[in-house]
Amino acid sequence: MALGQFITLEGGEGSGKSTQARLLEQRLRDNGLEVTMTREPGGSLFGEHLRNVLLDSKTPEHSALSEALLFYAARADHLENKIRPALAAGRWVVCDRFSDSTRAYQGYAGALQLEAIDTMDQLVVAPTFPDLTVIIDIDPAIGMARADQRRAERDGSNTTRRDRFEGRDRTFHDALRQGFLTIAANNPGRCVVIDGSRDADSIGAQIWQVVATRLLQEAGT
Ligand code: TMP
């Protein structure tokens, strides 16, 4: 059996990564591969429970460390109950956000020391680091407008219904974008940056080219 590969998609708000995760899942399936599609925060029963707490705008204020520990608590459960069993069974795992989101949101754009994230990564994630991380880069002004539009289409709400992270100011979203670009620059063997301003089909084609050249040949499929 070909080895399963672990692919994560990352980016700021409205970058289109969830759409791309679904397109990638379909393409992998079309190529005869078994795929587990998942997301963070969430992905497991406990993880989805914590997702509600983390994103709820009514959740009481708490420290950056408390928040990061909750993300990693959800991640530990997600890895143990979903990601590792899937990879062990030879399945490909496509995950919409993973620990680079903690590094970008809580680290580079937030108040948490990067060393604390390194420590939690070693404790929780190692040795299951992604084989490939696709970072979709988008101007935060475009991304936030897209996220607002998507929310309005979904449930008729407006910008006042942004979740705890979407609702932060432009400085936060600019720092977030730079954070993701720094992560990519620091991890060139694992990360690829894709221009998210293009249409979904062009972005999908670019991602597929990266997956095909970097992973499909390696996995012997
Ligand atoms: P989503 O909008 O992609 O579903 O992600 C939910 C929100 O959670 C998004 O605003 C990013 C945020 N987030 C973090 O702040 N840290 C993390 O580690 C993860 C996984 C998500």
Short mmCIF file of C-alpha atoms and ligand atoms in Angstrom, two decimals:
data_model
loop_
_atom_site.label_atom_id
_atom_site.label_comp_id
_atom_site.label_asym_id
_atom_site.label_seq_id
_atom_site.Cartn_x
_atom_site.Cartn_y
_atom_site.Cartn_z
CA MET A 1 0.00 0.00 0.00
CA ALA A 2 1.30 3.49 -0.87
CA LEU A 3 2.04 5.60 2.17
CA GLY A 4 -0.60 8.13 3.15
CA GLN A 5 0.50 11.75 3.11
CA PHE A 6 -0.48 14.55 5.46
CA ILE A 7 -1.39 17.84 3.72
CA THR A 8 -2.45 21.02 5.53
CA LEU A 9 -3.98 24.17 4.08
CA GLU A 10 -3.37 27.48 5.80
CA GLY A 11 -4.15 31.15 5.31
CA GLY A 12 -5.90 34.19 6.72
CA GLU A 13 -9.65 34.85 6.79
CA GLY A 14 -11.38 34.49 3.41
CA SER A 15 -8.29 33.04 1.73
CA GLY A 16 -10.40 30.31 0.10
CA LYS A 17 -8.53 27.45 1.75
CA SER A 18 -11.68 25.50 2.69
CA THR A 19 -12.84 25.53 -0.95
CA GLN A 20 -9.36 24.43 -1.99
CA ALA A 21 -9.28 21.66 0.62
CA ARG A 22 -12.49 20.23 -0.86
CA LEU A 23 -11.17 20.52 -4.46
CA LEU A 24 -7.96 18.77 -3.44
CA GLU A 25 -9.88 16.02 -1.65
CA GLN A 26 -11.89 15.38 -4.82
CA ARG A 27 -8.81 15.32 -7.05
CA LEU A 28 -7.03 12.86 -4.77
CA ARG A 29 -10.13 10.61 -4.78
CA ASP A 30 -10.31 10.86 -8.58
CA ASN A 31 -6.77 9.48 -8.58
CA GLY A 32 -7.91 6.43 -6.64
CA LEU A 33 -6.61 7.52 -3.24
CA GLU A 34 -8.39 7.08 0.08
CA VAL A 35 -8.77 10.51 1.69
CA THR A 36 -9.68 11.72 5.16
CA MET A 37 -10.82 15.33 5.05
CA THR A 38 -10.71 17.20 8.33
CA ARG A 39 -10.25 20.61 9.95
CA GLU A 40 -8.95 22.51 12.95
CA PRO A 41 -9.99 23.55 15.42
CA GLY A 42 -12.17 20.46 15.42
CA GLY A 43 -11.95 17.25 13.45
CA SER A 44 -12.78 14.95 16.37
CA LEU A 45 -15.75 14.97 18.76
CA PHE A 46 -13.76 16.60 21.55
CA GLY A 47 -12.04 18.94 19.08
CA GLU A 48 -15.37 20.15 17.67
CA HIS A 49 -16.62 20.74 21.20
CA LEU A 50 -13.59 22.93 21.92
CA ARG A 51 -14.05 24.68 18.57
CA ASN A 52 -17.38 26.03 19.77
CA VAL A 53 -15.75 27.41 22.91
CA LEU A 54 -12.78 28.89 21.03
CA LEU A 55 -14.80 30.66 18.33
CA ASP A 56 -17.81 31.78 20.37
CA SER A 57 -17.74 35.58 20.71
CA LYS A 58 -19.41 35.12 24.14
CA THR A 59 -16.49 33.09 25.53
CA PRO A 60 -15.00 35.10 28.41
CA GLU A 61 -11.64 36.81 27.88
CA HIS A 62 -8.68 34.56 28.63
CA SER A 63 -4.91 34.73 28.19
CA ALA A 64 -3.05 33.94 24.99
CA LEU A 65 -1.49 30.94 26.73
CA SER A 66 -4.89 29.59 27.85
CA GLU A 67 -6.17 29.95 24.32
CA ALA A 68 -3.18 28.21 22.76
CA LEU A 69 -3.45 25.35 25.27
CA LEU A 70 -7.08 24.86 24.20
CA PHE A 71 -6.07 24.72 20.54
CA TYR A 72 -3.42 22.13 21.41
CA ALA A 73 -5.83 20.14 23.61
CA ALA A 74 -8.16 19.89 20.61
CA ARG A 75 -5.17 19.05 18.36
CA ALA A 76 -3.91 16.26 20.65
CA ASP A 77 -7.31 14.57 20.51
CA HIS A 78 -7.64 15.14 16.77
CA LEU A 79 -4.20 13.61 16.11
CA GLU A 80 -4.81 10.62 18.36
CA ASN A 81 -8.33 9.79 17.21
CA LYS A 82 -8.38 10.80 13.57
CA ILE A 83 -5.15 11.89 11.87
CA ARG A 84 -2.72 9.22 13.08
CA PRO A 85 -5.14 6.29 12.59
CA ALA A 86 -5.91 7.51 9.05
CA LEU A 87 -2.23 7.84 8.10
CA ALA A 88 -1.46 4.45 9.65
CA ALA A 89 -4.17 2.93 7.44
CA GLY A 90 -2.47 4.41 4.35
CA ARG A 91 -5.05 7.17 3.85
CA TRP A 92 -4.17 10.68 2.73
CA VAL A 93 -5.19 13.36 5.23
CA VAL A 94 -6.20 16.84 4.06
CA CYS A 95 -6.54 19.19 7.01
CA ASP A 96 -8.05 22.68 6.81
CA ARG A 97 -5.69 24.51 9.24
CA PHE A 98 -3.23 22.92 11.66
CA SER A 99 -0.49 24.09 14.02
CA ASP A 100 0.84 26.80 11.66
CA SER A 101 -2.45 28.59 12.43
CA THR A 102 -1.53 28.68 16.11
CA ARG A 103 1.92 30.02 15.23
CA ALA A 104 0.44 32.71 12.97
CA TYR A 105 -2.68 33.71 14.97
CA GLN A 106 -1.55 33.27 18.57
CA GLY A 107 2.20 33.74 17.91
CA TYR A 108 3.07 36.22 15.17
CA ALA A 109 -0.23 38.15 15.30
CA GLY A 110 -0.96 37.47 18.97
CA ALA A 111 0.84 37.66 22.27
CA LEU A 112 2.27 34.18 22.63
CA GLN A 113 6.03 33.47 22.62
CA LEU A 114 7.07 31.36 19.63
CA GLU A 115 9.14 29.19 22.01
CA ALA A 116 5.93 28.16 23.80
CA ILE A 117 4.48 27.02 20.46
CA ASP A 118 7.69 25.09 19.66
CA THR A 119 7.35 23.30 23.00
CA MET A 120 3.69 22.43 22.43
CA ASP A 121 4.47 21.25 18.89
CA GLN A 122 7.09 18.87 20.25
CA LEU A 123 4.76 17.60 22.97
CA VAL A 124 1.59 17.25 20.88
CA VAL A 125 2.37 17.14 17.16
CA ALA A 126 5.73 15.34 16.88
CA PRO A 127 6.39 13.16 14.99
CA THR A 128 3.25 13.81 12.90
CA PHE A 129 4.27 17.03 11.12
CA PRO A 130 2.63 17.69 7.74
CA ASP A 131 4.37 16.41 4.59
CA LEU A 132 3.12 19.47 2.71
CA THR A 133 1.59 22.78 3.80
CA VAL A 134 -0.13 25.00 1.25
CA ILE A 135 -0.33 28.61 2.43
CA ILE A 136 -2.88 30.66 0.51
CA ASP A 137 -1.78 34.29 0.61
CA ILE A 138 -4.38 37.04 0.27
CA ASP A 139 -4.57 40.78 0.98
CA PRO A 140 -6.54 40.95 4.29
CA ALA A 141 -8.91 43.60 2.85
CA ILE A 142 -9.96 41.20 0.08
CA GLY A 143 -10.05 38.23 2.45
CA MET A 144 -12.26 39.94 5.05
CA ALA A 145 -14.69 41.15 2.35
CA ARG A 146 -14.94 37.58 1.03
CA ALA A 147 -15.46 36.17 4.54
CA ASP A 148 -18.23 38.72 5.21
CA GLN A 149 -19.93 37.88 1.92
CA ARG A 150 -19.72 34.13 2.58
CA ARG A 151 -21.25 34.58 6.05
CA ALA A 152 -24.06 36.75 4.67
CA GLU A 153 -24.86 34.12 2.03
CA ARG A 154 -24.75 31.33 4.59
CA ASP A 155 -26.91 32.67 7.38
CA GLY A 156 -28.01 36.16 6.42
CA SER A 157 -25.86 37.71 9.14
CA ASN A 158 -23.57 40.71 8.74
CA THR A 159 -20.17 41.84 9.98
CA THR A 160 -21.37 42.11 13.57
CA ARG A 161 -21.50 38.30 13.62
CA ARG A 162 -17.79 37.84 12.93
CA ASP A 163 -16.23 35.23 15.22
CA ARG A 164 -13.54 36.02 17.83
CA PHE A 165 -10.74 35.99 15.24
CA GLU A 166 -12.47 37.50 12.21
CA GLY A 167 -13.49 40.47 14.34
CA ARG A 168 -9.92 41.67 15.05
CA ASP A 169 -8.53 44.82 13.45
CA ARG A 170 -6.52 45.37 10.30
CA THR A 171 -3.18 45.46 12.18
CA PHE A 172 -3.89 41.94 13.47
CA HIS A 173 -4.74 40.63 9.98
CA ASP A 174 -1.65 42.27 8.44
CA ALA A 175 0.57 40.68 11.13
CA LEU A 176 -1.16 37.37 10.47
CA ARG A 177 -0.37 37.54 6.77
CA GLN A 178 3.29 38.34 7.48
CA GLY A 179 3.33 35.51 10.03
CA PHE A 180 2.24 32.94 7.47
CA LEU A 181 4.83 34.26 4.98
CA THR A 182 7.55 34.00 7.64
CA ILE A 183 6.53 30.40 8.42
CA ALA A 184 6.79 29.60 4.69
CA ALA A 185 10.22 31.25 4.43
CA ASN A 186 11.46 29.30 7.47
CA ASN A 187 10.17 25.95 6.16
CA PRO A 188 10.80 25.89 2.40
CA GLY A 189 10.90 22.09 2.23
CA ARG A 190 7.40 21.76 3.66
CA CYS A 191 5.55 24.96 2.71
CA VAL A 192 4.37 26.41 -0.59
CA VAL A 193 2.79 29.86 -0.91
CA ILE A 194 0.00 30.25 -3.46
CA ASP A 195 -1.47 33.58 -4.62
CA GLY A 196 -5.06 33.56 -3.32
CA SER A 197 -6.25 36.54 -5.40
CA ARG A 198 -6.81 34.38 -8.49
CA ASP A 199 -9.99 32.41 -9.26
CA ALA A 200 -10.64 29.14 -7.41
CA ASP A 201 -10.01 26.90 -10.45
CA SER A 202 -6.58 28.44 -11.19
CA ILE A 203 -5.58 28.14 -7.54
CA GLY A 204 -6.81 24.53 -7.52
CA ALA A 205 -4.74 23.72 -10.60
CA GLN A 206 -1.63 25.23 -9.02
CA ILE A 207 -2.12 23.28 -5.79
CA TRP A 208 -2.64 20.07 -7.72
CA GLN A 209 0.60 20.63 -9.63
CA VAL A 210 2.49 21.01 -6.32
CA VAL A 211 0.87 17.89 -4.85
CA ALA A 212 1.55 15.87 -8.00
CA THR A 213 5.22 16.83 -8.22
CA ARG A 214 6.04 16.78 -4.53
CA LEU A 215 3.95 13.96 -3.11
CA LEU A 216 2.33 11.65 -5.65
CA GLN A 217 5.64 10.62 -7.22
CA GLU A 218 7.27 10.25 -3.80
CA ALA A 219 4.41 8.07 -2.53
CA GLY A 220 4.82 5.80 -5.56
CA THR A 221 1.25 6.22 -6.82
P1 TMP B 1 -11.72 28.63 10.15
O1 TMP B 1 -12.37 29.95 9.97
O2 TMP B 1 -10.69 28.34 9.14
O3 TMP B 1 -12.71 27.52 10.34
O4 TMP B 1 -10.88 28.70 11.53
C1 TMP B 1 -11.43 29.10 12.70
C2 TMP B 1 -10.71 30.27 13.33
O5 TMP B 1 -9.79 29.79 14.32
C3 TMP B 1 -9.91 31.15 12.39
O6 TMP B 1 -10.26 32.50 12.68
C4 TMP B 1 -8.48 30.90 12.78
C5 TMP B 1 -8.56 30.48 14.22
N1 TMP B 1 -7.47 29.58 14.67
C6 TMP B 1 -6.52 30.05 15.56
O7 TMP B 1 -6.56 31.20 15.96
N2 TMP B 1 -5.53 29.20 15.98
C7 TMP B 1 -5.46 27.90 15.56
O8 TMP B 1 -4.55 27.16 15.98
C8 TMP B 1 -6.46 27.42 14.63
C9 TMP B 1 -6.43 25.99 14.16
C10 TMP B 1 -7.45 28.29 14.22
#
